[in-house]
Every structure is written in structure tokens, then in C-alpha cells.
Coordinates of C-alpha atoms in Angstrom, one line a residue:
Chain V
X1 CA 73.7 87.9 -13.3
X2 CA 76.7 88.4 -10.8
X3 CA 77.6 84.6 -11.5
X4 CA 77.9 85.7 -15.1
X5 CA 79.8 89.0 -14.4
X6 CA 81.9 86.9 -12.5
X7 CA 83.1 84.4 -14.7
X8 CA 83.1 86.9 -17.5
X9 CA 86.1 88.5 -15.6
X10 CA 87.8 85.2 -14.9
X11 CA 88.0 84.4 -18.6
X12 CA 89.4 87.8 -19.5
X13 CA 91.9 87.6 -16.9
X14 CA 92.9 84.0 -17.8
X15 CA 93.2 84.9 -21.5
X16 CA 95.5 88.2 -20.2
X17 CA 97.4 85.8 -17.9
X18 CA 97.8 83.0 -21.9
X19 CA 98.8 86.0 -23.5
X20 CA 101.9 87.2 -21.1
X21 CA 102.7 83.2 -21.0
X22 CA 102.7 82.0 -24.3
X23 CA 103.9 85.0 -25.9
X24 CA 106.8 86.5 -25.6
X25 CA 105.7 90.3 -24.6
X26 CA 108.0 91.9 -22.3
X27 CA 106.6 93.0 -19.2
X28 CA 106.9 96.4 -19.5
X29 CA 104.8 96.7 -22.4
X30 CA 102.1 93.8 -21.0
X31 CA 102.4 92.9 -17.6
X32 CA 101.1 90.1 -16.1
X33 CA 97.9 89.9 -14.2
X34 CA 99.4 89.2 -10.6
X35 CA 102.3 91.9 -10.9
X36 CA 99.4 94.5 -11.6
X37 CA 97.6 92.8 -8.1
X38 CA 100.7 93.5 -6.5
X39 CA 101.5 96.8 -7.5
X40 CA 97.7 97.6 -6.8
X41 CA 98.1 96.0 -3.5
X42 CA 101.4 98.1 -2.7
X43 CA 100.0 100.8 -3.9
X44 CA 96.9 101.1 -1.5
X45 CA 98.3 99.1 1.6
X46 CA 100.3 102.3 2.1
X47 CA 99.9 105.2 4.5
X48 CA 97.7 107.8 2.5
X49 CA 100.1 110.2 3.8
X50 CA 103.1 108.9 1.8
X51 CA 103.7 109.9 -1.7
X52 CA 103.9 106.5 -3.0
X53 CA 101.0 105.6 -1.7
X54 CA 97.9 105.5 -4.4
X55 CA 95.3 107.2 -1.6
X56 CA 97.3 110.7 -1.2
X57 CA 96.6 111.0 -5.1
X58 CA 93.1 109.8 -5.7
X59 CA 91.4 111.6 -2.7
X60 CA 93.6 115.1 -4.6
X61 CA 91.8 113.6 -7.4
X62 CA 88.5 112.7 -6.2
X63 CA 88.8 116.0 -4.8
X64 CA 89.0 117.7 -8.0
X65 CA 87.0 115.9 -9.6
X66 CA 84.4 116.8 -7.5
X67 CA 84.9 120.2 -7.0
X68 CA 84.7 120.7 -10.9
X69 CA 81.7 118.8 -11.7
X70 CA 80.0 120.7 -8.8
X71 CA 80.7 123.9 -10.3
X72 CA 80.5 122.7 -13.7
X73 CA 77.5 121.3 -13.0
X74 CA 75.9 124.6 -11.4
X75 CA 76.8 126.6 -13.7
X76 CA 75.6 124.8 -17.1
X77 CA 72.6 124.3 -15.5
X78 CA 71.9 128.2 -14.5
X79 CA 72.7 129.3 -18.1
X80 CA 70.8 126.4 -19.6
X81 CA 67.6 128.0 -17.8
X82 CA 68.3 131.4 -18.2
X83 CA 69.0 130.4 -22.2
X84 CA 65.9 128.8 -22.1
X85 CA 63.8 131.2 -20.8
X86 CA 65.0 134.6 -21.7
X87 CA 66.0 135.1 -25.9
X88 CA 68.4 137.9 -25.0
X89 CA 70.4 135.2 -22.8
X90 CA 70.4 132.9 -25.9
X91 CA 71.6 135.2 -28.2
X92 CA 73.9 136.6 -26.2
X93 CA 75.8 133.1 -25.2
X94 CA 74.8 131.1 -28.7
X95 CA 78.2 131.7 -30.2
X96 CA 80.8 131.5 -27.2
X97 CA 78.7 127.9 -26.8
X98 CA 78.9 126.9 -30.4
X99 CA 82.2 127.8 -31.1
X100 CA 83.7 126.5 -28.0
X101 CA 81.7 123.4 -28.2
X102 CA 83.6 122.4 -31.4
X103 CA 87.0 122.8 -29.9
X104 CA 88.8 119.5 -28.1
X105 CA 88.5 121.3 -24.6
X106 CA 91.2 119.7 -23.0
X107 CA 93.6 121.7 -25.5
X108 CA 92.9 124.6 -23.2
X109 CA 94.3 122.6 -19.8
X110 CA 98.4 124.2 -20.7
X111 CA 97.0 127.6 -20.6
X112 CA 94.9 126.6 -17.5
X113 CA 97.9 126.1 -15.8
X114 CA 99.4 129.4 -17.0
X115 CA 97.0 131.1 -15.7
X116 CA 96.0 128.7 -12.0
X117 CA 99.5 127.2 -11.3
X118 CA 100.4 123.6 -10.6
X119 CA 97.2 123.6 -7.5
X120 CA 94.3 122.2 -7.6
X121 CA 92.6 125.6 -9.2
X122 CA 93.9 124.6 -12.8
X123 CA 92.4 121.3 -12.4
X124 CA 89.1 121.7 -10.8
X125 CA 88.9 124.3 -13.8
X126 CA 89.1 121.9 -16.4
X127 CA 86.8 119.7 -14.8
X128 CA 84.1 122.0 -14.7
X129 CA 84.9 123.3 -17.9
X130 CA 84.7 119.7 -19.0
X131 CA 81.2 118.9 -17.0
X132 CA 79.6 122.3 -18.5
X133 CA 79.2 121.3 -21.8
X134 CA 77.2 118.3 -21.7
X135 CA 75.1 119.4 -18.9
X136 CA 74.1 122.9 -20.5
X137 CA 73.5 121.5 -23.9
X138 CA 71.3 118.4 -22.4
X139 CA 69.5 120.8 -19.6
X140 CA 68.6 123.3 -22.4
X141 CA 66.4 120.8 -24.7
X142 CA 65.3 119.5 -21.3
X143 CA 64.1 122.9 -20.2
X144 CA 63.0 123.4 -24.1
X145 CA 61.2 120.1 -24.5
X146 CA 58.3 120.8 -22.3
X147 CA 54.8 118.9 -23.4
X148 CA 52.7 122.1 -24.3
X149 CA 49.3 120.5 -22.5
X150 CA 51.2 120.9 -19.3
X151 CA 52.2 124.8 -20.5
X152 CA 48.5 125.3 -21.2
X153 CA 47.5 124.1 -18.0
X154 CA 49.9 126.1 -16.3
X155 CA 48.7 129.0 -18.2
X156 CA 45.2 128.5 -17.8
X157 CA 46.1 129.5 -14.3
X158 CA 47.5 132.6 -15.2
X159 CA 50.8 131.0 -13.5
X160 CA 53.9 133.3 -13.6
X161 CA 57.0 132.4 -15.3
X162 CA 58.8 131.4 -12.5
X163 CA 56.1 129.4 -11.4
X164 CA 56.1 127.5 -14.7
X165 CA 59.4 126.6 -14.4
X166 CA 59.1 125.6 -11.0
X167 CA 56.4 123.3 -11.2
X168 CA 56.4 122.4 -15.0
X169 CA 59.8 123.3 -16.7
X170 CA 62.3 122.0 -14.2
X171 CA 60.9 118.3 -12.9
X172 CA 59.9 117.7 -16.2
X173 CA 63.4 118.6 -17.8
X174 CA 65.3 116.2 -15.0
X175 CA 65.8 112.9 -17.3
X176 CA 67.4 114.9 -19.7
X177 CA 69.6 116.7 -17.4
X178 CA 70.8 113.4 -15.8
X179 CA 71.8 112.3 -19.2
X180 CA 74.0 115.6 -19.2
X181 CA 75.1 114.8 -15.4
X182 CA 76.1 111.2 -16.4
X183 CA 78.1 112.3 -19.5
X184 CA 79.4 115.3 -17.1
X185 CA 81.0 113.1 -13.9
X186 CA 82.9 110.8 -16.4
X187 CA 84.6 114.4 -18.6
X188 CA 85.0 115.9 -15.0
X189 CA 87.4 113.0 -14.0
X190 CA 89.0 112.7 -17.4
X191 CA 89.6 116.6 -17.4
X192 CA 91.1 116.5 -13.8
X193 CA 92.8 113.5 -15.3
X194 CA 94.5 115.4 -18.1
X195 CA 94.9 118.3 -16.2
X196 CA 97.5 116.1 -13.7
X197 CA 99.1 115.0 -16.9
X198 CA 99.8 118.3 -18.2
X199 CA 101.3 119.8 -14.7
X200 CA 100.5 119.1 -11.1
X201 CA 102.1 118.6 -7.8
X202 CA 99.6 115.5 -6.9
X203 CA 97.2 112.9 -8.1
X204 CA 96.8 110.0 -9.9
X205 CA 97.8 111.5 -13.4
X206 CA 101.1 112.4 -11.3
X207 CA 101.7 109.3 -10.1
X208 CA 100.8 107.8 -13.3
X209 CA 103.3 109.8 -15.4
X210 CA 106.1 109.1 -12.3
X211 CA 105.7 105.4 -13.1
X212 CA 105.9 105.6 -16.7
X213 CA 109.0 107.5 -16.4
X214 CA 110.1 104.3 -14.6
X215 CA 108.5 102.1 -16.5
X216 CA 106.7 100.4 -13.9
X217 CA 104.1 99.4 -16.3
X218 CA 102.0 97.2 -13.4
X219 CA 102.2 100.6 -11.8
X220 CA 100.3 102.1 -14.6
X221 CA 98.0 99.4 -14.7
X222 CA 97.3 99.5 -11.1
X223 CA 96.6 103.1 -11.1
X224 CA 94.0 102.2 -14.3
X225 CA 92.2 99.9 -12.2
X226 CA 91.8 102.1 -9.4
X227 CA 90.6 105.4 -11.3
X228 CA 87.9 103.0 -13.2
X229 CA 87.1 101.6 -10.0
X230 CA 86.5 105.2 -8.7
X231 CA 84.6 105.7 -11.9
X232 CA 82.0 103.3 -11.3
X233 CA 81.7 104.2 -7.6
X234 CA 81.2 108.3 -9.3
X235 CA 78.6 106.9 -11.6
X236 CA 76.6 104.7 -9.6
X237 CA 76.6 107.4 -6.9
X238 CA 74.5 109.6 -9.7
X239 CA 72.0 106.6 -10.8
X240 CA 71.6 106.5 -7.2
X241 CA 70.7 109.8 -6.7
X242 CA 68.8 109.7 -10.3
X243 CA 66.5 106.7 -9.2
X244 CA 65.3 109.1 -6.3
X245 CA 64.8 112.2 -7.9
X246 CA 63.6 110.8 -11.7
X247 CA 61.5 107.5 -10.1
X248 CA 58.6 108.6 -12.2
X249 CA 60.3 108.7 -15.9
X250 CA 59.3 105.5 -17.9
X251 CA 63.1 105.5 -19.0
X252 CA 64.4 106.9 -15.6
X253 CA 67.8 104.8 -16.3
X254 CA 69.0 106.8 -19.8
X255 CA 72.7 105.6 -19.7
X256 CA 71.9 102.2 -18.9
X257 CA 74.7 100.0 -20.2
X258 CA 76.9 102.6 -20.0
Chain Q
X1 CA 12.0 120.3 -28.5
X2 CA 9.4 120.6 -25.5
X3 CA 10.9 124.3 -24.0
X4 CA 11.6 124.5 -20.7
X5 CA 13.3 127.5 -18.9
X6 CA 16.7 127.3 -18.5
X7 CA 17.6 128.3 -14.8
X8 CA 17.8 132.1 -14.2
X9 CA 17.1 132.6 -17.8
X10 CA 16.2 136.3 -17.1
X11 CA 19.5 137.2 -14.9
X12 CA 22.8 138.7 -16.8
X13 CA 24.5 135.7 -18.1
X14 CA 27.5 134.9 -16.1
X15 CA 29.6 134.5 -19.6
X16 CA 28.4 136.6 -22.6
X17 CA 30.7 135.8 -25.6
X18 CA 29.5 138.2 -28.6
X19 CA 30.7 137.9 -32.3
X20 CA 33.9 136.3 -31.7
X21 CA 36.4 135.7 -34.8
X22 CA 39.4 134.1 -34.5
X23 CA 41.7 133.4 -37.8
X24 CA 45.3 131.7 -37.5
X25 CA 47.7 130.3 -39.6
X26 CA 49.0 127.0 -39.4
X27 CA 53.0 126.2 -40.1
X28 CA 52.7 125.0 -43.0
X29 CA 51.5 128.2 -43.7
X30 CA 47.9 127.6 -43.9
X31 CA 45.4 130.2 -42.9
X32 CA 42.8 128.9 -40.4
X33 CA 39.4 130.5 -40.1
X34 CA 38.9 129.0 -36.7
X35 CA 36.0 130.8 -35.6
X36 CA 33.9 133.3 -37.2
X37 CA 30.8 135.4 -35.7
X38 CA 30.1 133.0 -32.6
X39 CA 27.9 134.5 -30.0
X40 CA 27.3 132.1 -26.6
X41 CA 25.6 133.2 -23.3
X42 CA 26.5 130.9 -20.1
X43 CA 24.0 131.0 -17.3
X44 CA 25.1 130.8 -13.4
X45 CA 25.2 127.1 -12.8
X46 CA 24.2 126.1 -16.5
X47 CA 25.8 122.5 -18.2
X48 CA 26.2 123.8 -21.7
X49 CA 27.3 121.2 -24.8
X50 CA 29.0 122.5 -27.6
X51 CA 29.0 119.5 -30.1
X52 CA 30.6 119.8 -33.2
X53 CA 33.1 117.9 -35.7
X54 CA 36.5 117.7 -35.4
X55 CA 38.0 120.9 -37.0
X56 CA 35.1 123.3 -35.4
X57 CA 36.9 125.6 -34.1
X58 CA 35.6 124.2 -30.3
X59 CA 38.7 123.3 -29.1
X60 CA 40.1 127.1 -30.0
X61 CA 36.8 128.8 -28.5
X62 CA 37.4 127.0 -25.1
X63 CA 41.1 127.9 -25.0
X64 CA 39.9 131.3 -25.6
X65 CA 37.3 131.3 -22.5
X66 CA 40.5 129.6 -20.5
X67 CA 42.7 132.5 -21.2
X68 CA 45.4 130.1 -23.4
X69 CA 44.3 131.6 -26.7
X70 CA 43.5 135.4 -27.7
X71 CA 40.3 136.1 -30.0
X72 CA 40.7 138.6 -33.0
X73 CA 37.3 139.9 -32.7
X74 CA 34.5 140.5 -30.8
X75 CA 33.8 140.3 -26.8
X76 CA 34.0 137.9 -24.2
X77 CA 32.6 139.3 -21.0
X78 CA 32.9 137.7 -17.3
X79 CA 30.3 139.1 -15.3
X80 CA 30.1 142.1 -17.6
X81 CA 33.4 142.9 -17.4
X82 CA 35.8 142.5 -20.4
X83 CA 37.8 139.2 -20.0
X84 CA 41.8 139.4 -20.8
X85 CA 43.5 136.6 -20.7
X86 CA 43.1 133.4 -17.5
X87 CA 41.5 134.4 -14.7
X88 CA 40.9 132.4 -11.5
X89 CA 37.2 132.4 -12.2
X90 CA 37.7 129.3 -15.0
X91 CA 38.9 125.7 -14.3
X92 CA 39.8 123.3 -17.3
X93 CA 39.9 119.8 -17.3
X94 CA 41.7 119.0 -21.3
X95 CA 41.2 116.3 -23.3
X96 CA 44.3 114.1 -21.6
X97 CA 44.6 114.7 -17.8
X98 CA 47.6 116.5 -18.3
X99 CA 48.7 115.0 -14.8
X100 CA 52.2 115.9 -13.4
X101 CA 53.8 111.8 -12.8
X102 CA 56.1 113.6 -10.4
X103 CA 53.2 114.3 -8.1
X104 CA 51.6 112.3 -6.2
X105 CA 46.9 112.4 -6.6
X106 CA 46.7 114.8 -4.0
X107 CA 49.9 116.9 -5.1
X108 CA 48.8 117.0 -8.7
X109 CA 44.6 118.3 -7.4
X110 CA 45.7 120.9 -5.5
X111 CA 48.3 122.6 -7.7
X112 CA 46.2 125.0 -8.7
X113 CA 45.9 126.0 -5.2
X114 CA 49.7 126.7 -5.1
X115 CA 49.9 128.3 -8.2
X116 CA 47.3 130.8 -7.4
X117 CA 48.7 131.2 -3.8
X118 CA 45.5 130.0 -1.3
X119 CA 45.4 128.2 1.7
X120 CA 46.8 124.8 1.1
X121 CA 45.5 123.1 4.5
X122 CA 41.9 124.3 3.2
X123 CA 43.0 123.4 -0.5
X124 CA 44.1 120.1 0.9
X125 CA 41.2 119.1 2.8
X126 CA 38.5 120.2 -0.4
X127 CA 41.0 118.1 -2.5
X128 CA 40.3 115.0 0.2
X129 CA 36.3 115.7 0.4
X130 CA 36.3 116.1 -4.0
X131 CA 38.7 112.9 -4.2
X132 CA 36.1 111.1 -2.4
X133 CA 33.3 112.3 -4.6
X134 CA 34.9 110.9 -7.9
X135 CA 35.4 107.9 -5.9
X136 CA 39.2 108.4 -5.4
X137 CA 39.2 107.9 -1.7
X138 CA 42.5 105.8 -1.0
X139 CA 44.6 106.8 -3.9
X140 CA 45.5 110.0 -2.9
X141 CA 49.1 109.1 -2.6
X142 CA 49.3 106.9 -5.4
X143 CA 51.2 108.5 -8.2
X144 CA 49.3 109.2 -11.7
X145 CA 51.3 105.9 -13.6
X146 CA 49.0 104.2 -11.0
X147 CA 45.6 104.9 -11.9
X148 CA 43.9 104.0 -15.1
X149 CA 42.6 106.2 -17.8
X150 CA 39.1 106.9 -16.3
X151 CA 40.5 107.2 -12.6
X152 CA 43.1 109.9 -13.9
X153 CA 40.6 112.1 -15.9
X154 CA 38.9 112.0 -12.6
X155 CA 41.7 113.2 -10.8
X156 CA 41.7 115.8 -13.4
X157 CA 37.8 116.8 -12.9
X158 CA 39.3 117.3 -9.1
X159 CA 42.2 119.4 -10.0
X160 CA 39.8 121.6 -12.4
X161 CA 37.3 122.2 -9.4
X162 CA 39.9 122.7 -6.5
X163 CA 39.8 126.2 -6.5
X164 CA 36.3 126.2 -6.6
X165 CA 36.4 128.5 -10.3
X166 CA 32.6 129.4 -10.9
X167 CA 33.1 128.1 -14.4
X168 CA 34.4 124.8 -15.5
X169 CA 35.8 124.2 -19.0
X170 CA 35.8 120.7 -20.3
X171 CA 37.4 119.7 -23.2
X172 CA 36.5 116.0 -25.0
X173 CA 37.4 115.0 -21.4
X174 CA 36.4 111.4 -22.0
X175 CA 37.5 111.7 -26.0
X176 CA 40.2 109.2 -25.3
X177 CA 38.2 106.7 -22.3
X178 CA 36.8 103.3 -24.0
X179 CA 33.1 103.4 -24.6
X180 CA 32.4 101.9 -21.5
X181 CA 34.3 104.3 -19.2
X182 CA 33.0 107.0 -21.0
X183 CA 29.3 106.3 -20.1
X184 CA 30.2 105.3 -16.7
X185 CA 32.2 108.6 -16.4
X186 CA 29.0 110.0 -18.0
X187 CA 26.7 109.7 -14.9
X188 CA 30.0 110.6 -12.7
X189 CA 30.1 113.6 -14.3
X190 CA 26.4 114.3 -13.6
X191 CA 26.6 113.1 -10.4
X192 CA 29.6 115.9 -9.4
X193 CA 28.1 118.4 -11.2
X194 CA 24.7 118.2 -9.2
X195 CA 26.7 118.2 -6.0
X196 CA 28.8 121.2 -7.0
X197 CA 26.5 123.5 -8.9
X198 CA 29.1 124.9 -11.7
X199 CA 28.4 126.7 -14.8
X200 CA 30.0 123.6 -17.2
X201 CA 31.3 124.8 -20.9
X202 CA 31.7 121.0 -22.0
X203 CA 33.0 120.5 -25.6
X204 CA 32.5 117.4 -27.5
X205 CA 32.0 115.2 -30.8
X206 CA 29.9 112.7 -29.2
X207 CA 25.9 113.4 -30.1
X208 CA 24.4 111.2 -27.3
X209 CA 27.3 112.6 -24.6
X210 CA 26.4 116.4 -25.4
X211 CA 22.1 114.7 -25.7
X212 CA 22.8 113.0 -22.4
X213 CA 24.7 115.4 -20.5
X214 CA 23.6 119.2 -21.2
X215 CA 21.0 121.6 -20.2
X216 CA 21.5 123.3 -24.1
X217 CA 23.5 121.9 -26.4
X218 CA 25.0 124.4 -28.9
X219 CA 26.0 122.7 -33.0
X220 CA 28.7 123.8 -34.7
X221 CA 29.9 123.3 -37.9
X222 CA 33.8 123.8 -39.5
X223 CA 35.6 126.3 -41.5
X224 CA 34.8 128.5 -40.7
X225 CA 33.4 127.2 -36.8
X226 CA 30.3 128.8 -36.8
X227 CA 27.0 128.1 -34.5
X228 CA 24.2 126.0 -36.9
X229 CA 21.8 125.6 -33.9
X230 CA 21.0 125.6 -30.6
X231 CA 18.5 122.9 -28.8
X232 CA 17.5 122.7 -24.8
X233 CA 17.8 119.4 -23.0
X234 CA 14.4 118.5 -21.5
X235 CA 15.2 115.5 -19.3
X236 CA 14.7 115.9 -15.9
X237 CA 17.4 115.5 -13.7
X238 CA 18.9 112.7 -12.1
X239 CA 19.7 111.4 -15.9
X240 CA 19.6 107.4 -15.8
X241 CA 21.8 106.0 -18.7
X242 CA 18.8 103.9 -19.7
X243 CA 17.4 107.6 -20.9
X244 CA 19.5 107.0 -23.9
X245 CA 17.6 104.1 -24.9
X246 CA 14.3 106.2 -24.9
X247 CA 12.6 107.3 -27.8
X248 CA 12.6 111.0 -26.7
X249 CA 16.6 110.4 -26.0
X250 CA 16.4 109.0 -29.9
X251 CA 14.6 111.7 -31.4
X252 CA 16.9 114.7 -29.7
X253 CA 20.4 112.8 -30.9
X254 CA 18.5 111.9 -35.0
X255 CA 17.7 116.3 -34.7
X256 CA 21.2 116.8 -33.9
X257 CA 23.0 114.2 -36.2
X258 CA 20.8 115.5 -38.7
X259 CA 22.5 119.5 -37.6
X260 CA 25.7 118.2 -37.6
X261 CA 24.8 116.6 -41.8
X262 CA 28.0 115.3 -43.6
X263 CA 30.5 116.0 -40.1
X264 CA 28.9 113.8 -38.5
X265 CA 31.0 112.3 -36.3
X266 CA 32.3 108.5 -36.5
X267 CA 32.1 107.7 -33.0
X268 CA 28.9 107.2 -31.8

């Protein structure tokens, strides 16, 4: 498999490396393969205390990212199950979900900044706002989709509510919250992402706006690699964690291929 | 049917269920006469049948005796006392083993213990001595995916008896075991219940199961579920499985096919 993955890569890059060659692209639209090495290369062999220096911004980044899915996280999955269990809760948060859920929530990142500053507040915001989403909407049919034998059991035992959800509710609803965790740590990074873009003293949607300004395409490139880099690690962290916790679904691994 | 007395006949039954009726409607709008004017006495440490075609109403009168379902009319008394709702006095072992894969044997037996709040390291060490008894002994900390069919209903048997309940509901609990396991789990079932001394409510569509298993076994017939007879079990106990090969073992099951008429079920 690695052998594949491997050479898989080599032909891409070789075919990238044909196309800057034999074409005439300028480099600033398509850079070439080793100028992106190097400007990756400069960009992490420096001091992470420097500004030019691709570790300052992704650990404000990482940081973010983080943060928000964290609270994102927490909080989509503490009105999932109060939604879930209590009508009153549903009703009550049914249209601020629906009709929020329809609008492109990175449109809101300006006013986040209005209202946070350039910090880290605006973007940790928007990251959580971003991880919510997904998270509440797969935790709730999660939470919803109980198997009724296992209700009836439970209820044979006169078991209170909270001990249904404890026992019954919660493990069972854990594939289906995963798939909401998955979807929620790649939209935490892109809102954190977007929220750089739009205004922010550091990270690596700073740094990636002050190279376009210069067009140091490689630079852009560079930073590309990087933050899909830290992608991966972000999302193989959370199968980690999911082959632990969810061992015992048939289809533990939901986003597989993802 | 050669009478015999049924044990502690003349005490008060330890379940009286009086003229029950129980109507619902289906979602597709249907309206179910589930039950209609059923009337059962359990005796302490009784193994009662109730054999019936699908669509009897059995399943529904067992939920209601668990506490899952509500009845429209008539009584269900515990002891004498009015019954409302689950109670600890019941376990229920259901048709699938409804077995939590998150848990491991032991962690799935003795939820009932956590649920109704009793001593775990005493919950713990009945769930080891009954694990051993259904021949589980070793797989304790296996997880349910583990086990096959007939080891997890047993598992299930386990979890319905860990709190020691004076009753124990069983519902088609070997319904979905091949014939073979089903027998085998047959005897088993016999076997635990000889050790352990319950009052068993065990429901099921299999004539020679209820013949071969039961003390009385109780016919019903569908829509509305309603009680066409009621026959005692005369075979002494330890029951061998060649019993069902007997003549006597042939004439009980051609009396109760012959209860059960046109429903009769397609399994046996």
C-alpha cells in the first residue's frame, strides 16, 4: 500500500514538474515543484519566534483551531442531548438551528471581528461556530436513533432518564457523533482559516495573504502543504481516538476515504 | 391430561392477571385488539407456557407484566398489590439478547445491577457463579460480537436473573437460535431453572418447546388474543429430550396443535 501511495505522489509531482517545463506558465501563477520545497524548507527551518517563520503562525493556528472545535464541539453536543431528550429544548432551538444552518457561516467571520478584534477570540469563534453545526445535527439523530429493544430493556428496569442516556443513549449514539467530529475538526481549521483571511495579527491565513501580496506563489504553496499536512495529523488524531472509544461499531471507521 | 397438582396450588398466586384488555392502534392507523379478557394466575416458582400464533397478543401481555406496556383494562396484581408500571420483582430476557457490544459479558450481566443501584462486588460475583451455570465460564471478558447466537441469549438468561427478580419473563428467547441450538438451549433452560427456582412467564410459537418445557401451558388464539385453553405438563422432572419422542410427549403436542387449529405455527 505505502509503495503505491508512494509512487502515486512521484508521478503527480513529475507530471507538475512536465507541466512548469514544457509549458510556458510563469512561476508566479505555477511554480515549480522544488521552489515550493524550498520555500517550505525556508519557511520551517526558521526560529518559530520570527515572523517569517511558518511555526509562529501555525501553532496561532493550531491553537485556534483547537480551541474552537473544543468549544464547538462541547457545545453542539450539550444541546444535541438536551434537544434530544427534552421537546421544550427542541422547539425552542429548532429555528435558530434551521435557519442558521442554511446560511454560508463564514459570511458572519467580518462581523466576528467587529465584535472580538484582530485576537484570537474572533477566530476561535468562528471555528467553533463552524464545528457546531455538524456535530449537533449528527449527535442529535445519534442520540435519536436509539434501537427500541435496548429502550425496552432499559425500561423494563424502571431505569431513570438519565440512566438511559448514560448507558443506552450516549455509547450507542458515538459512531454518529464521530462522523459530526470528523466533519467538525476539518470546518474548525477552515473557519480559523478564513477568519485569518478576513483580519488577524498572526497565522497561517496571515502569512498566506502577506505572500500573495508579494507574489511569492511557492510561498503560498508551501503554506498549502503545511496546513494539509496539519490536516491529516488533526484527522488521524480523531480516528485515533475514534478506534478506542467506537472499537465495537461494525463500521467504526465512517469517513474512511476521506 | 393425567392432573397433577401444580406446586402450592392452594397459596395466593404470586401474579394474578384478571380480565385484561389492551386495544392499540397501529401507524398506519389500524386499530389493534391486542388482548381482550385474559385472566392468568402465576404460582411461586411455576414454568408457565403461553403458546400462541404470531399476532396473539403474547408478545404485548409480557411487555405489560414487564412494565414496558400499559393495559387498558382490568388488573395485574404482584403479590396482591396493584402492579404500575416495571418493578424490580420481573427480569426479561426478549426475543434478541438485546446485548450492549460496548460491554464486555460480565459488564452487559450485571447492568441491571447498576441500573437498580445494588452491590456490584455481590452483583459481580452472582454474575461469575450464573456465567458458569449457562456454561459461560471463560468469556466473561469477551465482548458480545464474540459469542454466537446461543452463547449470547445465554448471557442474556444471566443478565435477566442477576438481580435475582422472583419472576422471569421470556420472550421467544430461542425464536431466532437454529433448531439445533434451540433444543440444546431447551434442556439449558431446564437445567437453570431447576437450580434457581423462578416463577418463568415463557412465551412462545413452538408447540413441542411450550410441551417440553412448562409446568401449564396456556393457548392463545389472535385478534382479538384471547385464552382457548389451558393444559398441565405431567412429565416428571429432569425432562430428557428423548421425552419428545414419546408417545405421551406426541399426544400433549397433536391436543395442542389441534387448540391452536388454522394458526398453527410453521415452525415445528
Amino acid at each position: 500500500m505505502w509503495l503505491q501511495i508512494a509512487l502515486s505522489l512521484a508521478v503527480g509531482v513529475a507530471a507538475w514538474q512536465s507541466a512548469v517545463s514544457f509549458s510556458d506558465i510563469p512561476s508566479y501563477v505555477l511554480p515549480a515543484p522544488k521552489s515550493v520545497l524550498a520555500a517550505l524548507l525556508d519557511g520551517i527551518s526558521q526560529s518559530p519566534l520570527v515572523r517569517s517563520s511558518f511555526w509562529f503562525h501555525l501553532f496561532d493556528t493550531l491553537k485556534a483551531t483547537v480551541s474552537g472545535f473544543a468549544i464547538g464541539a462541547s457545545i453542539g453536543l450539550v444541546l444535541a442531548a438536551f434537544m434530544a431528550e427534552f421537546r421544550v429544548v427542541e422547539n425552542a432551538a429548532l429555528p435558530y438551528v434551521v435557519g442558521l444552518q442554511s446560511l454560508p457561516k463564514v459570511a458572519i467571520a467580518p462581523l466576528l471581528v467587529i465584535w472580538l478584534g484582530y485576537g484570537s477570540e474572533s477566530k476561535v469563534a468562528m471555528a467553533a461556530v463552524l464545528t457546531l453545526f455538524p456535530v449537533l445535527i449528527n449527535g442529535l439523530q445519534g442520540f435519536r436513533s436509539s434501537a427500541r429493544d435496548r429502550l425496552e430493556m432499559m425500561a423494563a428496569l424502571k431505569a431513570s432518564r438519565w440512566q438511559t442516556f448514560r448507558h443506552i443513549k450516549l455509547p450507542g449514539a458515538l459512531p454518529m457523533i464521530f462522523a459530526g467530529l470528523h466533519i467538525g475538526i476539518v470546518y474548525a481549521m477552515l473557519g480559523t482559516i478564513v477568519s485569518e483571511f478576513t483580519g488577524a495579527q498572526r497565522g497561517m491565513g496571515v502569512i498566506m495573504m502577506q505572500l500573495q501580496t508579494v507574489s511569492d506563489t511557492a510561498g503560498v504553496f508551501a503554506a498549502l502543504v503545511l496546513l494539509g499536512f496539519t490536516g491529516y495529523v488533526l484527522i488521524s488524531t480523531m480516528r485515533l481516538l475514534q478506534r478506542r472509544l467506537v472499537f465495537w461499531a461494525e463500521n467504526g471507521d465512517q469517513t474512511r476515504g476521506i | 391430561m393425567r392432573d397433577t397438582p401444580a406446586p402450592g396450588m392452594a397459596a395466593e398466586p404470586l401474579v394474578r392477571v384478571s380480565a385484561l384488555s389492551k386495544r392499540y392502534a397501529t401507524q398506519a392507523g389500524e386499530d389493534i385488539h391486542a388482548l381482550e379478557d385474559v385472566s392468568i394466575d402465576l404460582v411461586d416458582g411455576e414454568f408457565v407456557a403461553v403458546l400462541g400464533p404470531s399476532g396473539c397478543g403474547k408478545t404485548t401481555l409480557l411487555k405489560i407484566l414487564a412494565g414496558i406496556e400499559l393495559h387498558d383494562h382490568g388488573e395485574v396484581l404482584f403479590k396482591g398489590k396493584p402492579f404500575n408500571g416495571a418493578q424490580t420483582g420481573t427480569g426479561v430476557v426478549f426475543q434478541t439478547p438485546v446485548l450492549l457490544p460496548w460491554l464486555t459479558v460480565l459488564q452487559n450481566v450485571v447492568l441491571p445491577i447498576r441500573v437498580l443501584g445494588l452491590s456490584l462486588p455481590q452483583g459481580t460475583a452472582r454474575a461469575r457463579e450464573l456465567l458458569e451455570l449457562v456454561g459461560l465460564k471463560g468469556f466473561e471478558n469477551k465482548y458480545p460480537v464474540e459469542l454466537s447466537g446461543g452463547m449470547q441469549q445465554r448471557a442474556a438468561i444471566v443478565r435477566g436473573l442477576i438481580h435475582d427478580p422472583r419472576i422471569l419473563l421470556m420472550d421467544e428467547p430461542f425464536g431466532a437460535l437454529d433448531a439445533l441450538t434451540r433444543e440444546r438451549m431447551n434442556v439449558e433452560l431446564q437445567r437453570i431453572w431447576l437450580v434457581n427456582k423462578k416463577t418463568v412467564f415463557f412465551i412462545t410459537h413452538s408447540v413441542s418447546e411450550a410441551a417440553f418445557l412448562a409446568d401449564r401451558v396456556i393457548v392463545m388464539s389472535p385478534r382479538p388474543g384471547t385464552i382457548v385453553d389451558e393444559v398441565k405438563v405431567p412429565f416428571a422432572r429432569p425432562r430428557d429430550i428423548d421425552l419428545t419422542s414419546s408417545a405421551d410427549f406426541g399426544r400433549l403436542t397433536t391436543h395442542l396443535r389441534h387448540k391452536l387449529g388454522s394458526h398453527e405455527s410453521a415452525h415445528d
